[in-house]
Each structure stands twice: as structure tokens, then as C-alpha cells.
Amino acid sequence: MGDDIGEKKADRVLPNNDGEPEKLAEKGTILGEERQSYDIALSKDGLKLHPQPTADPLDPLNWSFAKKHTILAIVMYMYFMFTYITTTTVPSFPELQDSFGLSYSQVNWTVAVPALGLAFGPLFWSSLADIYGRRIIFIIGTVIALAATIGAGGAKQYGGYMAARFFQGFGVSPGATVGMAVISDMFFEYERGQKLGLWVLSLDAGLLVGPIIGGFIDLVSAEWIQWLTAIMFALLLVLELAFMSETLYPRNNMLRKLPLAVDANQADIEKLDCEKADVNQVDLRRTKQLSFFNLKPVPVGLIIWGVSIDKGYHWMVGQIAFFIFAAGIQMGNTVITSYIVDSYPLQSMSVITFYSVLLNLSAFVNPFFIAPWEAASGFTWTFAAQGIITFFLSVPVFATLHQFGPSLRAKAGHPSWVNPEHDS
């Protein structure tokens, strides 16, 4: 920086993205009197803020708490529907078998097909969201899912029902990759752990709440399960149109043209010059210094559930098993999502797309072999085998990443691409 460094604090009134005035507090160092050139923005704890906020009121990082969390709730709503559509129809399997003349295996495929749409969708929507924006992709996806749900509710043939189910999954799939991008657009890196946890919680809630709601609605009819889902998509569409603002923001380009502007309650640029300690003097266990302890409730829940069905235990035993299974799914999804985004923050859209495709391809494949497997081996060994495979595959993989993750990423080299907001 130059020799003539001053400090300036000012309050400005700027228009927000809705055209209303919004007060924006600025605090930072300036170079002479020619042009404001703000230093690196730090949190109140002295941590560098990432991404760096600008003085632009259209910057999603500058939006109010209420606006950010309203949009977060909409993103969570869509991610809830992501898994809700696949499981809410499970209680209606007997009615679907009677209506379409299906075998047990064929009715299981009605869960697999929307998962295929969920796997294929992120490959299609992610790039479009980086070009045209997040909001328009959410709206188009919701319209497709709504139309497909109406089609599924009125389907008279098995083929038409399966086609509608595929497009249900395809339409709601932006809730995964594009939803994560919206969260990254609005929140600083130190805030994302909690927000991603809530986001993943909505995914797992849809998976587990879907059959409960479907079971009650199935008392009316199997078709009404789809009509209720259509109402839920219609409500989501109204919320997107009314309250969801566009969050795609060309941050790198704007940082070149505008000074940093930081709310005084969340950042303090004066701490930039604080003394830094030597790394060997920091007495804080971190990353590879932490002990490796991998709690995996997923296989435990699977095994208990399979045994409880085979042995005819009280139904509550199976529900406890499902609770343990759900806890493992929630912990696993949250940790994996946070880990890959932390490992590749500039490529977060791509890595989440890859993760989402693999996750939903596994959900697509499973119904094709689970029924024959159960018929041949029984519930105990079918689910015990899945629990054993999960444990002995997951623990070594996570242990390897815990110990050698940084060196493996270093050997692989840096990706040659970044998210569009980081592209200069």
C-alpha cells in the first residue's frame, strides 16, 4: 500500500435490490483522496471473510438476515421435496399394484425412476444456473415438477405414471446443486457449516417424513398422495416468485470495481494488522492431529431393522432402528457435503453435482435388486449384508481421507476451472 494511508468511516444510503433504500455501514482504509481502496475484511474474531463482501447493496452477502434466511427456507423446501417425492408413494404400493397390475418388483421401480431423474437433473441444470441464474432454474424446475405430479396423479397406464415420476425427479433436482450454490452465494464461509447442515437436514427429513404423510393420505386414495404433492409444489412456486431473489453475483469482477463494505457488527478491518503467532506456538489440535473416531449408526440401524422384521418384533423396535439409521444418514450427508466443499471451495458446484449424481444413481439401482435379494435371503441377511458392506467400505475410506486427504489432493493438482462467481 502507499505511504498516504488514512482511515475513513461513513454511513451511506444506497438502493437495495428491491429499489428500497438500504443503509450500508462502511469501514476501511483508503488510499489518498482519489479513490476508495478497502483492505481485506475480517470477522470480529480477526478471521478473513470469505467471500470478500463489496460495497454493492445487490451483493447477496450484504442482504439482511431475514432476506437471507427466507431464501434459505425456500431452498430447504425444495431440497425437502427432492426426497419426499420418492418415498411418499411407498404406502400406496398395494393400490398401485392393483391399479396397474404390477408385481412386487415392478412397484419398487416406481421409486427408482424418480431417483434417475434426480441423478440426471444436476448434470443438466448446474451449468444453466451458472449462466442464467439460480432463481430462473428453481422456477422452471418447480414448474416441471408440478406438471409431472399432476400427470402422475391422473395417469391411467403404468408407462405414463413412470414417465411422470421421472420428470418429478428431474424437475426438483435443482434443489441439490443449485440450492447449494444459492447458500454459497449468500453466506460467508464460516457460516456455511450450519446452513449446509440445515440444508442436508431438509433432504433427510423428506426421505423420512414422506412415508408418514403418504400413509395418512393413502387412507383417502393413492391419487391424493400426488394431489397433495402438487399442492406442495404449487406453494413452492408461489414462494419462489414472491420471495426468492437472484443470488448469482460476479464477485471477482465487482471487487475490482468497488471497495469492500462491511457491516460493523460482523467485521473489523482494524484487526488486519494484528500480530500473527508462529504455527508451532498454537496449542490447538486440528485436522490430522485430531483422533479418528468414526461413528456409523447407518449399518446398526439397517441390521436391527432387518432382524426385527424377520423375527416379528414389536413395531417400535423397527422405528428405533429407523431413528438410528436416519441419524447416521444425517451425520454422513452433512459431513461429506461440508468436506468436499471445504476441499474444493472454488469448484463447489461441480463437486456437489458429482456427489448428487452418485448419491441418486445408488438410489436408482437399489430397487431393482432389493426385492429379489430379500426373497432369496430374507430380511435379516439382506439388511445385515448392507450394514456390513456400509461399515467395512465407509470406515477405511473415511480413515484414508482423514489421514491422507491433503496429500492426495496435492498429488491430483488444482482443477483448471472455478465457479463463475470466482472466474475473472
CSV table of C-alpha atoms in Angstrom, one decimal:
chain,number,residue,atom,x,y,z
A,1,MET,CA,0.0,0.0,0.0
A,2,GLY,CA,1.1,3.6,-0.5
A,3,ASP,CA,2.5,5.9,2.1
A,4,ASP,CA,-0.6,8.1,2.3
A,5,ILE,CA,-3.0,5.8,4.1
A,6,GLY,CA,-5.9,7.2,6.0
A,7,GLU,CA,-8.9,5.7,7.6
A,8,LYS,CA,-12.5,6.6,7.0
A,9,LYS,CA,-15.8,5.5,8.5
A,10,ALA,CA,-19.0,6.5,6.7
A,11,ASP,CA,-22.7,5.6,6.5
A,12,ARG,CA,-24.2,5.7,3.1
A,13,VAL,CA,-27.8,5.2,1.9
A,14,LEU,CA,-27.9,3.0,-1.2
A,15,PRO,CA,-30.8,1.4,-3.1
A,16,ASN,CA,-31.3,-2.3,-2.4
A,17,ASN,CA,-32.2,-4.9,-5.0
A,18,ASP,CA,-35.9,-4.2,-4.4
A,19,GLY,CA,-35.4,-0.5,-5.1
A,20,GLU,CA,-35.8,0.5,-1.4
A,21,PRO,CA,-33.2,2.5,0.4
A,22,GLU,CA,-30.8,0.4,2.5
A,23,LYS,CA,-28.2,1.8,5.0
A,24,LEU,CA,-24.8,0.3,4.5
A,25,ALA,CA,-22.1,0.9,7.0
A,26,GLU,CA,-18.6,1.1,5.6
A,27,LYS,CA,-15.3,0.9,7.5
A,28,GLY,CA,-11.9,0.5,6.0
A,29,THR,CA,-8.6,2.0,4.9
A,30,ILE,CA,-8.4,4.3,1.9
A,31,LEU,CA,-5.6,5.4,-0.5
A,32,GLY,CA,-5.2,9.2,-0.6
A,33,GLU,CA,-8.3,11.1,-1.8
A,34,GLU,CA,-8.5,9.8,-5.4
A,35,ARG,CA,-10.5,6.5,-5.0
A,36,GLN,CA,-11.6,4.3,-2.1
A,37,SER,CA,-9.5,1.1,-1.9
A,38,TYR,CA,-10.5,-1.0,1.0
A,39,ASP,CA,-8.3,-3.6,2.7
A,40,ILE,CA,-9.1,-7.2,3.5
A,41,ALA,CA,-12.3,-7.5,5.5
A,42,LEU,CA,-12.0,-9.5,8.7
A,43,SER,CA,-14.6,-11.0,11.1
A,44,LYS,CA,-14.9,-9.7,14.6
A,45,ASP,CA,-12.7,-12.6,15.7
A,46,GLY,CA,-9.9,-11.5,13.3
A,47,LEU,CA,-10.7,-14.1,10.6
A,48,LYS,CA,-10.5,-13.2,6.9
A,49,LEU,CA,-14.0,-13.1,5.5
A,50,HIS,CA,-14.6,-15.4,2.5
A,51,PRO,CA,-16.0,-14.5,0.1
A,52,GLN,CA,-15.0,-10.8,0.5
A,53,PRO,CA,-18.1,-8.5,0.5
A,54,THR,CA,-18.3,-5.5,-1.7
A,55,ALA,CA,-20.0,-2.1,-1.3
A,56,ASP,CA,-22.8,-3.2,-3.6
A,57,PRO,CA,-26.2,-3.4,-2.0
A,58,LEU,CA,-27.1,-6.0,-4.7
A,59,ASP,CA,-24.3,-8.3,-3.2
A,60,PRO,CA,-26.1,-11.2,-1.5
A,61,LEU,CA,-23.6,-11.1,1.3
A,62,ASN,CA,-25.0,-7.6,2.2
A,63,TRP,CA,-28.6,-8.7,2.4
A,64,SER,CA,-30.5,-8.7,5.7
A,65,PHE,CA,-30.7,-11.6,8.0
A,66,ALA,CA,-34.4,-12.0,7.2
A,67,LYS,CA,-33.9,-11.9,3.4
A,68,LYS,CA,-31.1,-14.5,3.5
A,69,HIS,CA,-33.0,-16.9,5.7
A,70,THR,CA,-36.2,-16.6,3.8
A,71,ILE,CA,-34.4,-17.7,0.7
A,72,LEU,CA,-32.6,-20.4,2.7
A,73,ALA,CA,-36.0,-21.7,3.8
A,74,ILE,CA,-37.2,-21.8,0.1
A,75,VAL,CA,-34.0,-23.7,-0.8
A,76,MET,CA,-34.6,-26.1,2.0
A,77,TYR,CA,-38.2,-26.6,1.0
A,78,MET,CA,-37.2,-27.6,-2.5
A,79,TYR,CA,-34.5,-30.0,-1.1
A,80,PHE,CA,-37.1,-31.5,1.2
A,81,MET,CA,-39.2,-32.2,-1.9
A,82,PHE,CA,-36.1,-33.8,-3.5
A,83,THR,CA,-36.6,-37.0,-1.4
A,84,TYR,CA,-40.2,-36.5,-0.4
A,85,ILE,CA,-41.4,-37.4,-3.9
A,86,THR,CA,-39.6,-40.7,-3.9
A,87,THR,CA,-40.8,-42.0,-0.5
A,88,THR,CA,-44.3,-40.6,0.0
A,89,THR,CA,-45.8,-43.1,-2.5
A,90,VAL,CA,-44.4,-46.1,-0.7
A,91,PRO,CA,-47.6,-46.7,1.5
A,92,SER,CA,-49.7,-46.7,-1.7
A,93,PHE,CA,-47.8,-49.7,-3.2
A,94,PRO,CA,-50.7,-52.2,-2.8
A,95,GLU,CA,-53.1,-49.7,-4.5
A,96,LEU,CA,-50.6,-49.1,-7.4
A,97,GLN,CA,-50.2,-52.9,-7.8
A,98,ASP,CA,-53.9,-53.3,-8.1
A,99,SER,CA,-54.3,-50.3,-10.4
A,100,PHE,CA,-51.6,-51.1,-12.9
A,101,GLY,CA,-51.4,-54.9,-12.4
A,102,LEU,CA,-47.8,-54.8,-11.1
A,103,SER,CA,-45.5,-57.3,-9.5
A,104,TYR,CA,-43.7,-56.5,-6.2
A,105,SER,CA,-40.5,-55.8,-8.2
A,106,GLN,CA,-42.3,-53.5,-10.7
A,107,VAL,CA,-43.9,-51.4,-8.0
A,108,ASN,CA,-40.4,-50.9,-6.4
A,109,TRP,CA,-39.3,-49.5,-9.7
A,110,THR,CA,-41.7,-46.5,-9.2
A,111,VAL,CA,-39.2,-45.4,-6.5
A,112,ALA,CA,-36.2,-46.0,-8.7
A,113,VAL,CA,-37.3,-43.9,-11.7
A,114,PRO,CA,-37.6,-40.5,-9.9
A,115,ALA,CA,-34.2,-41.2,-8.4
A,116,LEU,CA,-32.9,-41.5,-12.0
A,117,GLY,CA,-34.4,-38.1,-12.7
A,118,LEU,CA,-32.7,-36.7,-9.6
A,119,ALA,CA,-29.4,-38.2,-10.8
A,120,PHE,CA,-29.6,-36.9,-14.3
A,121,GLY,CA,-31.0,-33.4,-13.5
A,122,PRO,CA,-27.9,-31.9,-11.8
A,123,LEU,CA,-25.9,-32.6,-14.9
A,124,PHE,CA,-28.4,-30.5,-16.9
A,125,TRP,CA,-29.3,-27.7,-14.5
A,126,SER,CA,-26.0,-26.8,-12.9
A,127,SER,CA,-24.3,-25.2,-16.0
A,128,LEU,CA,-27.5,-23.4,-16.9
A,129,ALA,CA,-27.7,-22.0,-13.3
A,130,ASP,CA,-24.2,-20.6,-13.7
A,131,ILE,CA,-25.1,-18.9,-17.0
A,132,TYR,CA,-28.7,-17.7,-16.5
A,133,GLY,CA,-29.0,-17.5,-12.7
A,134,ARG,CA,-30.3,-19.6,-9.8
A,135,ARG,CA,-33.8,-18.2,-9.5
A,136,ILE,CA,-35.0,-18.9,-13.0
A,137,ILE,CA,-33.7,-22.5,-12.8
A,138,PHE,CA,-35.6,-23.0,-9.5
A,139,ILE,CA,-38.8,-21.7,-11.1
A,140,ILE,CA,-38.5,-23.8,-14.3
A,141,GLY,CA,-37.7,-26.9,-12.3
A,142,THR,CA,-40.6,-26.4,-10.0
A,143,VAL,CA,-43.0,-25.9,-12.9
A,144,ILE,CA,-41.8,-29.1,-14.5
A,145,ALA,CA,-42.1,-31.0,-11.2
A,146,LEU,CA,-45.6,-29.6,-10.7
A,147,ALA,CA,-46.8,-30.6,-14.2
A,148,ALA,CA,-45.3,-34.0,-13.8
A,149,THR,CA,-47.0,-34.5,-10.4
A,150,ILE,CA,-50.4,-33.6,-11.9
A,151,GLY,CA,-49.6,-36.1,-14.7
A,152,ALA,CA,-48.7,-38.8,-12.1
A,153,GLY,CA,-52.0,-38.2,-10.2
A,154,GLY,CA,-54.1,-38.6,-13.4
A,155,ALA,CA,-52.0,-41.4,-15.0
A,156,LYS,CA,-54.1,-44.4,-16.2
A,157,GLN,CA,-51.2,-46.6,-17.5
A,158,TYR,CA,-48.0,-47.8,-15.9
A,159,GLY,CA,-45.8,-46.2,-18.6
A,160,GLY,CA,-47.4,-42.8,-18.2
A,161,TYR,CA,-47.0,-43.0,-14.5
A,162,MET,CA,-43.3,-43.9,-14.7
A,163,ALA,CA,-42.7,-41.1,-17.2
A,164,ALA,CA,-44.3,-38.6,-14.8
A,165,ARG,CA,-42.3,-39.9,-11.9
A,166,PHE,CA,-39.0,-39.4,-13.9
A,167,PHE,CA,-39.9,-35.8,-14.6
A,168,GLN,CA,-40.9,-35.2,-11.0
A,169,GLY,CA,-37.3,-36.1,-10.1
A,170,PHE,CA,-35.8,-34.2,-13.0
A,171,GLY,CA,-37.8,-31.0,-12.1
A,172,VAL,CA,-37.0,-31.0,-8.4
A,173,SER,CA,-33.3,-31.9,-8.9
A,174,PRO,CA,-32.0,-28.2,-8.8
A,175,GLY,CA,-32.7,-28.4,-5.1
A,176,ALA,CA,-29.3,-30.2,-4.8
A,177,THR,CA,-26.6,-28.5,-6.7
A,178,VAL,CA,-28.2,-25.1,-7.4
A,179,GLY,CA,-29.6,-25.0,-3.9
A,180,MET,CA,-26.1,-25.4,-2.5
A,181,ALA,CA,-24.8,-22.6,-4.9
A,182,VAL,CA,-27.5,-20.3,-3.5
A,183,ILE,CA,-26.3,-20.9,0.0
A,184,SER,CA,-22.7,-20.3,-1.0
A,185,ASP,CA,-23.8,-17.0,-2.7
A,186,MET,CA,-25.4,-15.6,0.4
A,187,PHE,CA,-23.3,-16.8,3.4
A,188,PHE,CA,-19.7,-16.3,4.4
A,189,GLU,CA,-17.6,-19.4,4.7
A,190,TYR,CA,-17.7,-19.5,8.5
A,191,GLU,CA,-21.5,-19.5,8.4
A,192,ARG,CA,-21.9,-22.3,5.8
A,193,GLY,CA,-21.4,-25.3,8.1
A,194,GLN,CA,-24.6,-24.5,10.0
A,195,LYS,CA,-26.5,-23.6,6.8
A,196,LEU,CA,-25.4,-26.7,4.9
A,197,GLY,CA,-26.4,-28.8,8.0
A,198,LEU,CA,-29.9,-27.4,7.8
A,199,TRP,CA,-30.0,-27.9,4.0
A,200,VAL,CA,-29.0,-31.6,4.4
A,201,LEU,CA,-31.4,-32.0,7.3
A,202,SER,CA,-34.3,-31.0,4.9
A,203,LEU,CA,-33.1,-33.7,2.4
A,204,ASP,CA,-33.2,-36.3,5.1
A,205,ALA,CA,-36.5,-35.1,6.5
A,206,GLY,CA,-38.1,-35.5,3.2
A,207,LEU,CA,-36.8,-39.1,3.0
A,208,LEU,CA,-38.3,-40.0,6.4
A,209,VAL,CA,-41.4,-37.8,6.6
A,210,GLY,CA,-42.6,-38.7,3.1
A,211,PRO,CA,-43.9,-42.2,4.0
A,212,ILE,CA,-45.6,-40.8,7.2
A,213,ILE,CA,-47.6,-38.2,5.3
A,214,GLY,CA,-48.2,-40.7,2.4
A,215,GLY,CA,-49.5,-43.2,4.8
A,216,PHE,CA,-52.2,-40.8,6.1
A,217,ILE,CA,-53.1,-39.5,2.7
A,218,ASP,CA,-53.3,-43.1,1.3
A,219,LEU,CA,-56.4,-43.6,3.6
A,220,VAL,CA,-58.1,-41.3,1.1
A,221,SER,CA,-56.6,-42.7,-2.1
A,222,ALA,CA,-53.3,-43.3,-3.8
A,223,GLU,CA,-54.1,-40.5,-6.3
A,224,TRP,CA,-54.4,-38.0,-3.4
A,225,ILE,CA,-50.8,-38.6,-2.5
A,226,GLN,CA,-49.9,-37.0,-5.8
A,227,TRP,CA,-52.5,-34.2,-5.5
A,228,LEU,CA,-51.1,-33.2,-2.1
A,229,THR,CA,-47.6,-33.2,-3.6
A,230,ALA,CA,-48.9,-31.0,-6.4
A,231,ILE,CA,-50.3,-28.5,-3.9
A,232,MET,CA,-46.9,-28.5,-2.1
A,233,PHE,CA,-45.1,-27.8,-5.4
A,234,ALA,CA,-47.6,-25.0,-6.2
A,235,LEU,CA,-46.9,-23.4,-2.8
A,236,LEU,CA,-43.2,-23.7,-3.5
A,237,LEU,CA,-43.7,-21.9,-6.9
A,238,VAL,CA,-45.5,-19.0,-5.2
A,239,LEU,CA,-42.8,-18.6,-2.7
A,240,GLU,CA,-40.1,-18.6,-5.4
A,241,LEU,CA,-41.9,-16.0,-7.4
A,242,ALA,CA,-42.7,-13.8,-4.4
A,243,PHE,CA,-39.6,-14.0,-2.2
A,244,MET,CA,-36.6,-15.6,-4.0
A,245,SER,CA,-34.2,-13.0,-5.4
A,246,GLU,CA,-31.4,-13.9,-7.8
A,247,THR,CA,-28.1,-14.7,-6.0
A,248,LEU,CA,-25.7,-15.2,-8.8
A,249,TYR,CA,-23.1,-12.5,-8.4
A,250,PRO,CA,-19.9,-11.7,-10.4
A,251,ARG,CA,-17.9,-11.3,-7.2
A,252,ASN,CA,-14.3,-11.1,-8.6
A,253,ASN,CA,-15.2,-8.5,-11.2
A,254,MET,CA,-17.1,-6.4,-8.7
A,255,LEU,CA,-14.3,-6.5,-6.2
A,256,ARG,CA,-12.1,-4.8,-8.8
A,257,LYS,CA,-14.5,-2.0,-9.3
A,258,LEU,CA,-16.0,-1.4,-5.8
A,259,PRO,CA,-14.4,-1.1,-2.4
A,260,LEU,CA,-15.1,-3.6,0.4
A,261,ALA,CA,-18.1,-2.7,2.6
A,262,VAL,CA,-18.6,-4.5,5.8
A,263,ASP,CA,-21.2,-4.2,8.5
A,264,ALA,CA,-19.5,-3.0,11.6
A,265,ASN,CA,-21.3,-5.6,13.7
A,266,GLN,CA,-19.8,-8.5,11.8
A,267,ALA,CA,-16.4,-7.4,10.7
A,268,ASP,CA,-13.5,-5.2,11.8
A,269,ILE,CA,-10.9,-4.1,9.3
A,270,GLU,CA,-8.7,-2.6,12.0
A,271,LYS,CA,-7.7,-6.1,13.1
A,272,LEU,CA,-5.8,-6.6,9.9
A,273,ASP,CA,-2.5,-5.6,11.4
A,274,CYS,CA,-2.7,-7.9,14.5
A,275,GLU,CA,0.4,-9.9,15.3
A,276,LYS,CA,0.5,-13.5,14.0
A,277,ALA,CA,1.8,-16.3,16.1
A,278,ASP,CA,4.2,-19.0,14.9
A,279,VAL,CA,2.3,-22.1,13.9
A,280,ASN,CA,4.3,-24.2,16.4
A,281,GLN,CA,3.2,-21.9,19.2
A,282,VAL,CA,-0.5,-22.6,18.6
A,283,ASP,CA,-1.7,-25.1,21.1
A,284,LEU,CA,-4.8,-26.3,19.3
A,285,ARG,CA,-5.5,-29.7,18.0
A,286,ARG,CA,-6.7,-29.6,14.4
A,287,THR,CA,-7.2,-31.6,11.2
A,288,LYS,CA,-4.9,-34.6,11.2
A,289,GLN,CA,-4.0,-34.0,14.9
A,290,LEU,CA,-7.5,-35.0,15.9
A,291,SER,CA,-8.1,-38.6,16.8
A,292,PHE,CA,-10.0,-40.7,14.3
A,293,PHE,CA,-13.4,-41.9,15.7
A,294,ASN,CA,-16.0,-42.9,13.1
A,295,LEU,CA,-19.5,-43.4,14.5
A,296,LYS,CA,-21.6,-45.2,11.9
A,297,PRO,CA,-25.2,-45.6,13.0
A,298,VAL,CA,-26.3,-46.5,9.5
A,299,PRO,CA,-25.2,-50.2,9.5
A,300,VAL,CA,-26.5,-50.6,13.0
A,301,GLY,CA,-30.0,-49.3,12.1
A,302,LEU,CA,-30.1,-51.4,8.9
A,303,ILE,CA,-29.2,-54.6,10.8
A,304,ILE,CA,-31.7,-54.1,13.7
A,305,TRP,CA,-34.5,-53.2,11.2
A,306,GLY,CA,-33.9,-56.4,9.1
A,307,VAL,CA,-33.8,-58.6,12.2
A,308,SER,CA,-36.9,-57.0,13.7
A,309,ILE,CA,-38.9,-57.8,10.5
A,310,ASP,CA,-37.7,-61.4,10.3
A,311,LYS,CA,-38.3,-62.1,13.9
A,312,GLY,CA,-41.6,-60.3,14.2
A,313,TYR,CA,-40.5,-58.0,17.0
A,314,HIS,CA,-42.8,-55.2,18.2
A,315,TRP,CA,-43.1,-52.5,15.5
A,316,MET,CA,-41.4,-50.0,17.8
A,317,VAL,CA,-38.1,-51.9,17.5
A,318,GLY,CA,-38.2,-51.1,13.8
A,319,GLN,CA,-38.9,-47.5,14.4
A,320,ILE,CA,-35.9,-47.2,16.8
A,321,ALA,CA,-33.8,-48.9,14.1
A,322,PHE,CA,-35.1,-46.3,11.6
A,323,PHE,CA,-34.2,-43.5,14.0
A,324,ILE,CA,-30.6,-44.8,14.3
A,325,PHE,CA,-30.4,-45.2,10.5
A,326,ALA,CA,-31.7,-41.6,10.0
A,327,ALA,CA,-29.2,-40.2,12.5
A,328,GLY,CA,-26.4,-41.9,10.5
A,329,ILE,CA,-27.7,-40.6,7.2
A,330,GLN,CA,-27.9,-37.1,8.5
A,331,MET,CA,-24.4,-37.1,10.0
A,332,GLY,CA,-22.9,-38.7,7.0
A,333,ASN,CA,-24.5,-36.4,4.4
A,334,THR,CA,-23.7,-33.3,6.4
A,335,VAL,CA,-20.0,-34.2,7.0
A,336,ILE,CA,-19.4,-35.4,3.4
A,337,THR,CA,-21.1,-32.3,1.9
A,338,SER,CA,-19.1,-30.0,4.1
A,339,TYR,CA,-15.8,-31.9,3.5
A,340,ILE,CA,-16.0,-31.8,-0.3
A,341,VAL,CA,-17.0,-28.1,-0.3
A,342,ASP,CA,-14.2,-27.2,2.1
A,343,SER,CA,-11.7,-29.2,-0.1
A,344,TYR,CA,-12.7,-27.6,-3.3
A,345,PRO,CA,-14.4,-24.2,-2.4
A,346,LEU,CA,-13.8,-22.7,-5.8
A,347,GLN,CA,-15.3,-25.7,-7.6
A,348,SER,CA,-18.2,-26.3,-5.1
A,349,MET,CA,-20.9,-26.5,-7.8
A,350,SER,CA,-19.0,-29.2,-9.7
A,351,VAL,CA,-18.2,-31.4,-6.7
A,352,ILE,CA,-21.7,-31.2,-5.3
A,353,THR,CA,-23.0,-32.2,-8.8
A,354,PHE,CA,-20.7,-35.2,-8.8
A,355,TYR,CA,-21.8,-36.2,-5.3
A,356,SER,CA,-25.5,-35.7,-6.1
A,357,VAL,CA,-25.3,-37.9,-9.3
A,358,LEU,CA,-23.6,-40.7,-7.4
A,359,LEU,CA,-26.0,-40.5,-4.5
A,360,ASN,CA,-29.1,-40.7,-6.7
A,361,LEU,CA,-27.7,-43.3,-9.0
A,362,SER,CA,-27.3,-45.6,-6.0
A,363,ALA,CA,-31.0,-44.8,-5.1
A,364,PHE,CA,-32.0,-45.7,-8.7
A,365,VAL,CA,-30.2,-49.0,-8.7
A,366,ASN,CA,-31.2,-50.3,-5.3
A,367,PRO,CA,-34.9,-51.1,-6.0
A,368,PHE,CA,-34.0,-53.3,-9.0
A,369,PHE,CA,-32.2,-55.9,-6.9
A,370,ILE,CA,-33.5,-55.4,-3.3
A,371,ALA,CA,-36.8,-57.3,-3.8
A,372,PRO,CA,-35.2,-60.4,-5.4
A,373,TRP,CA,-32.4,-60.3,-2.7
A,374,GLU,CA,-35.0,-60.2,0.1
A,375,ALA,CA,-37.0,-63.0,-1.5
A,376,ALA,CA,-33.8,-65.2,-1.7
A,377,SER,CA,-32.2,-64.4,1.7
A,378,GLY,CA,-34.8,-62.9,4.0
A,379,PHE,CA,-34.9,-59.5,5.7
A,380,THR,CA,-32.2,-60.3,8.2
A,381,TRP,CA,-29.4,-61.2,5.8
A,382,THR,CA,-30.5,-58.7,3.2
A,383,PHE,CA,-30.2,-55.7,5.6
A,384,ALA,CA,-27.3,-57.2,7.6
A,385,ALA,CA,-25.3,-57.6,4.5
A,386,GLN,CA,-26.0,-53.9,3.5
A,387,GLY,CA,-24.9,-52.8,7.0
A,388,ILE,CA,-21.7,-54.9,6.9
A,389,ILE,CA,-20.9,-53.5,3.4
A,390,THR,CA,-21.5,-50.0,4.6
A,391,PHE,CA,-19.3,-50.3,7.6
A,392,PHE,CA,-16.3,-52.1,6.0
A,393,LEU,CA,-16.4,-49.8,3.0
A,394,SER,CA,-17.0,-46.5,4.7
A,395,VAL,CA,-14.7,-46.7,7.7
A,396,PRO,CA,-11.5,-47.4,5.6
A,397,VAL,CA,-12.4,-44.7,3.1
A,398,PHE,CA,-13.0,-42.0,5.7
A,399,ALA,CA,-9.9,-43.0,7.6
A,400,THR,CA,-7.8,-42.7,4.5
A,401,LEU,CA,-9.2,-39.3,3.7
A,402,HIS,CA,-8.7,-38.2,7.3
A,403,GLN,CA,-5.1,-39.2,7.2
A,404,PHE,CA,-4.0,-38.7,3.6
A,405,GLY,CA,-6.7,-36.4,2.1
A,406,PRO,CA,-4.4,-33.3,1.8
A,407,SER,CA,-1.6,-35.2,0.2
A,408,LEU,CA,-4.0,-37.0,-2.2
A,409,ARG,CA,-5.4,-33.6,-3.3
A,410,ALA,CA,-1.9,-32.2,-3.7
A,411,LYS,CA,-0.9,-35.0,-6.0
A,412,ALA,CA,-4.1,-34.6,-8.0
A,413,GLY,CA,-3.3,-30.9,-8.6
A,414,HIS,CA,-5.7,-27.9,-8.7
A,415,PRO,CA,-8.7,-28.1,-11.0
A,416,SER,CA,-8.4,-25.9,-14.1
A,417,TRP,CA,-11.9,-24.4,-13.6
A,418,VAL,CA,-13.8,-22.4,-10.9
A,419,ASN,CA,-17.4,-21.4,-10.2
A,420,PRO,CA,-18.4,-18.5,-12.4
A,421,GLU,CA,-18.6,-16.1,-9.4
A,422,HIS,CA,-14.8,-16.7,-8.9
A,423,ASP,CA,-14.0,-16.5,-12.6
A,424,SER,CA,-12.2,-13.4,-13.6
